PDB file of C-alpha atoms and ligand atoms in Angstrom:
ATOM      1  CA  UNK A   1     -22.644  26.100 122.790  1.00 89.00           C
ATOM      2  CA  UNK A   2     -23.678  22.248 121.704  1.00 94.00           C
ATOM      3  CA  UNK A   3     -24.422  19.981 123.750  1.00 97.00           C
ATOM      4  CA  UNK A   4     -23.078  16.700 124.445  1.00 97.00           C
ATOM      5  CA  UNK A   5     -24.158  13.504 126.345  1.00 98.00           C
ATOM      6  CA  UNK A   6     -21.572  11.177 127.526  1.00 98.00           C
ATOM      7  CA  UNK A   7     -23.182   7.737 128.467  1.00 98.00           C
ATOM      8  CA  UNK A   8     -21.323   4.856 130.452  1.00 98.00           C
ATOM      9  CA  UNK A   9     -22.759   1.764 132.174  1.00 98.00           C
ATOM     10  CA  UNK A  10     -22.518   0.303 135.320  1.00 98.00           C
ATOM     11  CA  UNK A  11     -20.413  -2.813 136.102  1.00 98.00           C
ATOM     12  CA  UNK A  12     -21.684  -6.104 135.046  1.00 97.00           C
ATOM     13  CA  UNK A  13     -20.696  -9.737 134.986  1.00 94.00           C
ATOM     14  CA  UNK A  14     -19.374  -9.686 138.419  1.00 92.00           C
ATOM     15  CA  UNK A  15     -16.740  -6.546 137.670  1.00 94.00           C
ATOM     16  CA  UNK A  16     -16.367  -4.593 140.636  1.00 92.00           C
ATOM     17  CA  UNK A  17     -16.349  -1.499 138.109  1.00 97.00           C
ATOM     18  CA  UNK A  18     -17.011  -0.234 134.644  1.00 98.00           C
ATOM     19  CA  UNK A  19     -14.326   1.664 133.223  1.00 98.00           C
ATOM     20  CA  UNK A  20     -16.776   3.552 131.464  1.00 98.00           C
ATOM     21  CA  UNK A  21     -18.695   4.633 134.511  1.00 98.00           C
ATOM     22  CA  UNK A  22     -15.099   5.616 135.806  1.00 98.00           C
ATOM     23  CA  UNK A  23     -14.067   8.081 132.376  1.00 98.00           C
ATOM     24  CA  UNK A  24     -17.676   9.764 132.543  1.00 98.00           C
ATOM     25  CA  UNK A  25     -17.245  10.337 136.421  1.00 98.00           C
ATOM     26  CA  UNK A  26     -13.880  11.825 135.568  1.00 98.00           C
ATOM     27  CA  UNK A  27     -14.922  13.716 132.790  1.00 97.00           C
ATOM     28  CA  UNK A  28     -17.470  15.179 134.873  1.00 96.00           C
ATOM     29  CA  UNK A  29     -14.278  16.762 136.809  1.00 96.00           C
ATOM     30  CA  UNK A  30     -12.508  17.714 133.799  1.00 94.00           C
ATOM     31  CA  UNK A  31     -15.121  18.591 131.270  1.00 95.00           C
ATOM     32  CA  UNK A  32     -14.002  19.529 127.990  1.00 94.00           C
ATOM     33  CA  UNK A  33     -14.001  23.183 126.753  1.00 92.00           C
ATOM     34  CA  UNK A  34     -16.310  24.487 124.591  1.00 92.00           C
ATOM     35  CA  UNK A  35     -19.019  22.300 125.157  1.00 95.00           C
ATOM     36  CA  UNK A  36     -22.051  21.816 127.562  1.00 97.00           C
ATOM     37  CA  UNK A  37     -21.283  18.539 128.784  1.00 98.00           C
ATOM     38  CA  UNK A  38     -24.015  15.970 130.547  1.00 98.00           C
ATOM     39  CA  UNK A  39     -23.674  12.432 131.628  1.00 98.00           C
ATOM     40  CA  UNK A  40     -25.496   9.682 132.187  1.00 98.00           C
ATOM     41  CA  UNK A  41     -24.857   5.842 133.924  1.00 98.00           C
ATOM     42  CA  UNK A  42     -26.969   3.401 131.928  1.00 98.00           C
ATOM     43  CA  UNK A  43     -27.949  -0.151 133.707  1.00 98.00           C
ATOM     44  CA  UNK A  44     -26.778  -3.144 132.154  1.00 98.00           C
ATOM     45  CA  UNK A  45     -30.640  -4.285 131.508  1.00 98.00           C
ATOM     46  CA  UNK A  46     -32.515  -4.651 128.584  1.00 98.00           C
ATOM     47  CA  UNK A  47     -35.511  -3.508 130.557  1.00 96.00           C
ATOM     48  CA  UNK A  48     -34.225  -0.574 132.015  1.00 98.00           C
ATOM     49  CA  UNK A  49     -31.368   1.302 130.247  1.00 95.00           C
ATOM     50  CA  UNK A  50     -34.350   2.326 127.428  1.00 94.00           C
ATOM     51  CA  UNK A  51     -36.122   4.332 129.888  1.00 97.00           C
ATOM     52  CA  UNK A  52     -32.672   5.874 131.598  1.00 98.00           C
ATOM     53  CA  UNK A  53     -31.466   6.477 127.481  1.00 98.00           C
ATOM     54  CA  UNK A  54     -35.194   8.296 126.794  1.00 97.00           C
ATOM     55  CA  UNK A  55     -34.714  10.294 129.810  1.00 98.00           C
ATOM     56  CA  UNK A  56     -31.371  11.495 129.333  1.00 98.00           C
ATOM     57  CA  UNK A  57     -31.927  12.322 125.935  1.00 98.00           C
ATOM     58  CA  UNK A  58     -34.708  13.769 126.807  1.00 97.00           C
ATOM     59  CA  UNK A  59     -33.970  16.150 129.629  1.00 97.00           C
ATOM     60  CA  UNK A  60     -30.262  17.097 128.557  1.00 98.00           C
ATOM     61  CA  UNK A  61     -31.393  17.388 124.377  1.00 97.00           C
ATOM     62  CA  UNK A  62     -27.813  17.010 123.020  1.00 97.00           C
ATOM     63  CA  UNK A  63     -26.612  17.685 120.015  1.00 96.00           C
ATOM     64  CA  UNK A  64     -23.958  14.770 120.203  1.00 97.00           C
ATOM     65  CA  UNK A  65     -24.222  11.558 122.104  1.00 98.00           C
ATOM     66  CA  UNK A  66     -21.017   9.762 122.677  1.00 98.00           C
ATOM     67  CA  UNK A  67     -22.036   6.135 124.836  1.00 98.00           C
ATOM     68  CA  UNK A  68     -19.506   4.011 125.898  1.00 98.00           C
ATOM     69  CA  UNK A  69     -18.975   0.864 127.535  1.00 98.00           C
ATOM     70  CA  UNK A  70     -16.266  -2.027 128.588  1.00 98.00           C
ATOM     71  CA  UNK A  71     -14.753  -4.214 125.540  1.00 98.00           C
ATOM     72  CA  UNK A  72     -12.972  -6.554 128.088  1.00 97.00           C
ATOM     73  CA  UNK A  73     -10.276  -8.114 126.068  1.00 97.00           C
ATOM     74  CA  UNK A  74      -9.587  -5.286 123.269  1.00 98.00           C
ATOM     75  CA  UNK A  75      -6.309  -2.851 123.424  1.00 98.00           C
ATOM     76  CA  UNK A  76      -7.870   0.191 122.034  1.00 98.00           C
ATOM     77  CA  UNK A  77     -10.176   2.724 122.224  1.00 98.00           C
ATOM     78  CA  UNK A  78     -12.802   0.974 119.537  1.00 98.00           C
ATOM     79  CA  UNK A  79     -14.711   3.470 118.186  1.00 98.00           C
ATOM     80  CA  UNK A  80     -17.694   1.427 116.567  1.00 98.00           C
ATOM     81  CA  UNK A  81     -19.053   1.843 112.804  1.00 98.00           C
ATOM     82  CA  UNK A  82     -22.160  -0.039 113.584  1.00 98.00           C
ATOM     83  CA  UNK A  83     -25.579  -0.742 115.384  1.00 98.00           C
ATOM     84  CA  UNK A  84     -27.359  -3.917 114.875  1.00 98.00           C
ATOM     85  CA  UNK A  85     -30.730  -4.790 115.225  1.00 98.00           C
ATOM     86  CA  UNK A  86     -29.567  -7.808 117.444  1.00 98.00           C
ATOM     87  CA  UNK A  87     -29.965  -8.633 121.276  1.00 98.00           C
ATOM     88  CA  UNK A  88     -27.901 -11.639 121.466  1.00 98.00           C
ATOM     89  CA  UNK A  89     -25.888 -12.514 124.290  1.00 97.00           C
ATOM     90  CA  UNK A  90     -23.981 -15.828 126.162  1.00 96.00           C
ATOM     91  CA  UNK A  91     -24.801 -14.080 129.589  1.00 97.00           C
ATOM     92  CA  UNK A  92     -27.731 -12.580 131.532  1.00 97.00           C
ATOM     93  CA  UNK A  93     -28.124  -8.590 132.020  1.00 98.00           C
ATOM     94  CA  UNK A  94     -27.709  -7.450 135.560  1.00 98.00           C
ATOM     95  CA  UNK A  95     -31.495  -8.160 136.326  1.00 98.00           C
ATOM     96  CA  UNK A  96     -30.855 -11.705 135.429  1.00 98.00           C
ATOM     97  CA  UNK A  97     -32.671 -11.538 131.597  1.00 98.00           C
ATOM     98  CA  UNK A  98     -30.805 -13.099 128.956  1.00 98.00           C
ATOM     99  CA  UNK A  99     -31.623 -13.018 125.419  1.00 98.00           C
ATOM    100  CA  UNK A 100     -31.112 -14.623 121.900  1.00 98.00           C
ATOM    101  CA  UNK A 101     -31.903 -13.701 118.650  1.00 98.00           C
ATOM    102  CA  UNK A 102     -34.162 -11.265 119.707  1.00 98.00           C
ATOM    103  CA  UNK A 103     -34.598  -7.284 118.191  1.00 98.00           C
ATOM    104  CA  UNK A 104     -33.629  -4.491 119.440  1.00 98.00           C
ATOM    105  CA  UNK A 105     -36.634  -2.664 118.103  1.00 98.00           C
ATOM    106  CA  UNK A 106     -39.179  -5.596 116.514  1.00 98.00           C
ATOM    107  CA  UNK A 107     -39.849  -4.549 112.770  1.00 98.00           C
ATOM    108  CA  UNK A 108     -36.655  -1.566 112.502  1.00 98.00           C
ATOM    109  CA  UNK A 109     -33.934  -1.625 110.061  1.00 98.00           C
ATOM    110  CA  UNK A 110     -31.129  -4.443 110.599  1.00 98.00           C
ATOM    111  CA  UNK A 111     -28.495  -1.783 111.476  1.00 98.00           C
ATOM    112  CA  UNK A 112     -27.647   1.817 111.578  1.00 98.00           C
ATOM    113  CA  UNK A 113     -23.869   2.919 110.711  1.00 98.00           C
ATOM    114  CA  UNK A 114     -22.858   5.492 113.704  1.00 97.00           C
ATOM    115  CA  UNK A 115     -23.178   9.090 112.469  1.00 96.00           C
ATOM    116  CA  UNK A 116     -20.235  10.533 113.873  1.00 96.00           C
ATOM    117  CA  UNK A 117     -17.267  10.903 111.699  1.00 96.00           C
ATOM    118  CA  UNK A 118     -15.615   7.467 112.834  1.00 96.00           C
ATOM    119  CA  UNK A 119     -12.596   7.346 111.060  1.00 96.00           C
ATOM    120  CA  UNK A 120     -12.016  11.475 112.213  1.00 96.00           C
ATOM    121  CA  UNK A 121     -12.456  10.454 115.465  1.00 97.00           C
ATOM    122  CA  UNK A 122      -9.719   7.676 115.210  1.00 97.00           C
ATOM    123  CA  UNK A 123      -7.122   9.792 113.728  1.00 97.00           C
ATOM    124  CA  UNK A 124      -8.043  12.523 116.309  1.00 97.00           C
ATOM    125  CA  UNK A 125      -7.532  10.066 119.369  1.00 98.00           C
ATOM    126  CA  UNK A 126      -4.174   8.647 118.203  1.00 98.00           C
ATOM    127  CA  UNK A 127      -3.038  12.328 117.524  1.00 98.00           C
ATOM    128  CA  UNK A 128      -3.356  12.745 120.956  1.00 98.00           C
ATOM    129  CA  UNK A 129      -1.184   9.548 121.716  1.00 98.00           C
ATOM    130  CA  UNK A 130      -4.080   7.027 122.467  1.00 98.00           C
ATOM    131  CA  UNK A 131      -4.297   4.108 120.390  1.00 98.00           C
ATOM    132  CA  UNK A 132      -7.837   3.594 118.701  1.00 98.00           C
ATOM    133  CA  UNK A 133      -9.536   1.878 115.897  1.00 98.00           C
ATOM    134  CA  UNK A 134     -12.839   1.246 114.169  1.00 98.00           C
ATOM    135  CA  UNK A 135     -14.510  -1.223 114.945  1.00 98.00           C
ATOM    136  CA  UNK A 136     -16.918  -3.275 113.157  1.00 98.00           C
ATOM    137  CA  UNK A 137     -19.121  -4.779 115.861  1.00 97.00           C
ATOM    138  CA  UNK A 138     -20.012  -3.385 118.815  1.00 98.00           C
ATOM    139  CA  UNK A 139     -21.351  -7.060 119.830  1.00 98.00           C
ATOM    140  CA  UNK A 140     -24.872  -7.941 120.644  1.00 98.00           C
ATOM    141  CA  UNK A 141     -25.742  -7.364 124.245  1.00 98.00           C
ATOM    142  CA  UNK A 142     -26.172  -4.096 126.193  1.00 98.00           C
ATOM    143  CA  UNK A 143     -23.624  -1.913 124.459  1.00 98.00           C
ATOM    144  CA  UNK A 144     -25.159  -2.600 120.807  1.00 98.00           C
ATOM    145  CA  UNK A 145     -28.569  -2.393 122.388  1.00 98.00           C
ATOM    146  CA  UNK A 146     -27.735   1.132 123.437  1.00 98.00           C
ATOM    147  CA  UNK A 147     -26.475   2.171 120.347  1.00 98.00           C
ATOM    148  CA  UNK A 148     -29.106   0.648 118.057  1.00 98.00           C
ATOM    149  CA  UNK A 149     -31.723   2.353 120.221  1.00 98.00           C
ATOM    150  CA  UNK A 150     -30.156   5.522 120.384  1.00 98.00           C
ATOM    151  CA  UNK A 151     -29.371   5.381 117.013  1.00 98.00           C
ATOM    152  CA  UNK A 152     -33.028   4.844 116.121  1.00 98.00           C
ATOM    153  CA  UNK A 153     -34.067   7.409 118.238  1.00 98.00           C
ATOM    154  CA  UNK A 154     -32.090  10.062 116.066  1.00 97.00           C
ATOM    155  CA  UNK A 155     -33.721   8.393 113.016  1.00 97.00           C
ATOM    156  CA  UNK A 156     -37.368   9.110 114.197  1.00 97.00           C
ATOM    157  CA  UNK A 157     -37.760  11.515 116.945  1.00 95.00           C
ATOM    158  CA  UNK A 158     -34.915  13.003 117.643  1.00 92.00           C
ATOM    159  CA  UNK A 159     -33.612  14.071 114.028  1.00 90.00           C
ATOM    160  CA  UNK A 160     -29.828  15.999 114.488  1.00 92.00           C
ATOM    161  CA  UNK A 161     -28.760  13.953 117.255  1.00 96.00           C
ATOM    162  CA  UNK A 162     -25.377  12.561 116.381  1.00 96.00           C
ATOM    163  CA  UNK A 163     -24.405   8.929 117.929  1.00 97.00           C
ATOM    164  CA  UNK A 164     -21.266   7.119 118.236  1.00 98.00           C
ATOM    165  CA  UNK A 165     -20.035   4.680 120.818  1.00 98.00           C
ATOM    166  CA  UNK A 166     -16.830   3.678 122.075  1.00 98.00           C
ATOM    167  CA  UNK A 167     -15.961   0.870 123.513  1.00 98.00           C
ATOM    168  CA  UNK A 168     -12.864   0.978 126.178  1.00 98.00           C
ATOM    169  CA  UNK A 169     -10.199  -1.413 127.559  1.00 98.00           C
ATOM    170  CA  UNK A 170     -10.224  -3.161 130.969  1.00 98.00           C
ATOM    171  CA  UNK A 171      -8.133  -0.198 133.627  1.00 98.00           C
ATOM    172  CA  UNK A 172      -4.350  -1.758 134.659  1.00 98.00           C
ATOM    173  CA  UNK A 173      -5.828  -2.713 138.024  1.00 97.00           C
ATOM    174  CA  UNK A 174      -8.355  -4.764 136.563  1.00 97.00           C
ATOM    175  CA  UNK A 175      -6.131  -7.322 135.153  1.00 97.00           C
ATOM    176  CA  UNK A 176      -3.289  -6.794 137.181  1.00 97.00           C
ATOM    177  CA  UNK A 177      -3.775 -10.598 138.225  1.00 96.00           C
ATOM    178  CA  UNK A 178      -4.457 -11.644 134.150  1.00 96.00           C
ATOM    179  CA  UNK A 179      -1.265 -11.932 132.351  1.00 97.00           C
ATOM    180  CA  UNK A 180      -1.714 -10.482 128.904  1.00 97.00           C
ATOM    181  CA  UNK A 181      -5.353  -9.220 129.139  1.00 98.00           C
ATOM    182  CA  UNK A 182      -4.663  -5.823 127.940  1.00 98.00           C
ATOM    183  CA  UNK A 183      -5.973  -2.572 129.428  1.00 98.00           C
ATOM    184  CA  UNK A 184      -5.796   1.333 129.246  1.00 98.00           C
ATOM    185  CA  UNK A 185      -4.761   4.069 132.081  1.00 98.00           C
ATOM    186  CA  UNK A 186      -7.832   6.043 132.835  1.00 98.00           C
ATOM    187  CA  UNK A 187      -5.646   9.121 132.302  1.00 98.00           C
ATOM    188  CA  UNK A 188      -5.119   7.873 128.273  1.00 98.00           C
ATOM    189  CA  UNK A 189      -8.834   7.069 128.562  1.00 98.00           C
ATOM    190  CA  UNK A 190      -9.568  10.477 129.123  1.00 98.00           C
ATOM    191  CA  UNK A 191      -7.424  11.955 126.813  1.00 98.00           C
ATOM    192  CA  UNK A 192      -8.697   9.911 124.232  1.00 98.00           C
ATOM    193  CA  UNK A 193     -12.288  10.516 125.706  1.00 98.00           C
ATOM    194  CA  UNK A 194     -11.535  14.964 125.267  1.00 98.00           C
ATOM    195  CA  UNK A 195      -9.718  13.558 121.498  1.00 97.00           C
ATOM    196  CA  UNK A 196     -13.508  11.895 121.212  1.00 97.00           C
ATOM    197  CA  UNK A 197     -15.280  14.278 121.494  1.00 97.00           C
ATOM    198  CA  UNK A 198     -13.529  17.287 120.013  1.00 96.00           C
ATOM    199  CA  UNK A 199     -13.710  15.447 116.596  1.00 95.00           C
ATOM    200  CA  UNK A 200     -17.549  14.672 117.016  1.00 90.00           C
ATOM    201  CA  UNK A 201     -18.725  17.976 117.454  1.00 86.00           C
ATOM    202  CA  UNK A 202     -16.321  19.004 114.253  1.00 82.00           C
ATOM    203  CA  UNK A 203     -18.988  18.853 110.977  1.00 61.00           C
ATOM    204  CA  UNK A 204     -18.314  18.367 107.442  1.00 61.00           C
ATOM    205  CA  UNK A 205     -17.588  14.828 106.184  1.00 70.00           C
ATOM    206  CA  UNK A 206     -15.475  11.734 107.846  1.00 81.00           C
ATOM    207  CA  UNK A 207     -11.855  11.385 106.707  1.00 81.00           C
ATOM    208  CA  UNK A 208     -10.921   9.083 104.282  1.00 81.00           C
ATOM    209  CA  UNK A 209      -8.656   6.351 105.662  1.00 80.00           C
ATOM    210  CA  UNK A 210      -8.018   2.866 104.911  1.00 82.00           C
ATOM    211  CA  UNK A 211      -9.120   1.359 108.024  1.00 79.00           C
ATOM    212  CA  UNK A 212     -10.776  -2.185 108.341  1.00 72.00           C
ATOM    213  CA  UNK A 213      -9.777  -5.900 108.222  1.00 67.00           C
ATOM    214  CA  UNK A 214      -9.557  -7.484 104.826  1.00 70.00           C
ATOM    215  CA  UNK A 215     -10.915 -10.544 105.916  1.00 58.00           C
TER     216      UNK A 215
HETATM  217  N1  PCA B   1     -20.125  -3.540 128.083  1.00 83.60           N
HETATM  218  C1  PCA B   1     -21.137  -4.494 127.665  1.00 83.60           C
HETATM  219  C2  PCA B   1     -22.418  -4.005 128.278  1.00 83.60           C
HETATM  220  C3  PCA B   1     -22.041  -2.947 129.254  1.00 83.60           C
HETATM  221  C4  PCA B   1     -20.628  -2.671 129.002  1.00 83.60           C
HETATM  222  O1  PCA B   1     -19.946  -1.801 129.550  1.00 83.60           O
HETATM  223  C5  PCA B   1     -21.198  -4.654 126.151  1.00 83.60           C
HETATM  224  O2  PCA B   1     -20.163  -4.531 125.486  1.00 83.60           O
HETATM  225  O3  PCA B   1     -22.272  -4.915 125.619  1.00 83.60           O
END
């Protein structure tokens, strides 16, 4: 049976909650069949969510990693096409370090596309009645930081490993006081989270859809 790592991080810029932390805790209750799955809460710090990724990678060894974090302000599950070599951010991580224009990993490749089958993924999420889309930033602060490092990880050390990342909607109760922020049930979330990951473990090659902005 393969394994997979589910990966959400705690709440950050005064949130009460992450609704990623939430959908892994849940999907701890309801794991998927089929698969071993094995979580992980990441900090929101650039100093500390390396070590908690290394660890997790390296006591759980999955075959898949699937991390996922808060997109306040987005509609959909996003799954993201790409990793950039980029810490950038307006705001401070939870240990009070902000940085700009700085690299993720000093001398590695600008970016790394996400080597799960995206656009499969997609599809397989709004078959199940969630609505999802690529995405073609995953931003430049702790979410991209993840995924860049986990994605070079797979590209040196630990060769087979599989990354994607989704990022998920505020929950209703969230922005129950914020007229038109939009926001996702964590019962969709989960569907779409068991969608996720069914069509990650699935090999051969990534659907062909038109997907994208054409701007
Ligand atoms: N979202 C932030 C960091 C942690 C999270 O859940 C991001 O998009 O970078």
């Amino acid at each position: 049976m393969r394994t997979v790592l589910v990966t959400g991080f705690e709440p950050f810029g005064g949130a009460s909650d992450n609704p990623s932390r939430r959908v892994v805790r849940a999907l701890q209750a309801d794991p998927p069949p089929g698969v071993q799955l094995r979580t992980a809460i990441l900090p929101v710090s650039y100093a500390a969510a390396s070590g908690a990724l290394h660890a997790a990678l390296a006591l759980h060894k999955p075959d898949v990693l699937l991390a996922t974090g808060l997109a306040g302000g987005r509609a959909e599950i996003s799954v993201e096409r790409v990793a950039l070599n980029i810490d950038d951010a307006r705001i401070p991580d939870n240990a009070g370090e902000q940085r700009t224009d700085q690299p993720v990993v000093p001398g590695g490749p600008a970016a790394y596309f996400a080597s799960i089958p995206i656009k499969a993924t997609v599809a397989a999420i709004r078959a199940a009645g969630v609505p999802a889309q690529v995405s073609q930033t995953a931003g430049t602060f702790l979410c991209n930081h993840i995924f860049y490092l986990a994605s070079h990880i797979a590209a040196t050390s630990h060769t087979g490993l599989a990354v994607g990342f989704l990022h998920l909607p505020w929950l209703p109760e969230q922005v129950a006081s914020k007229p038109g922020e939009p926001s996702m049930a964590l019962t969709s979330l989960m569907t779409g989270l068991h969608a996720a990951i069914a069509a990650a473990l699935r090999h051969g090659a990534d659907l062909a859809l038109a997907e994208g902005v054409a701007s």
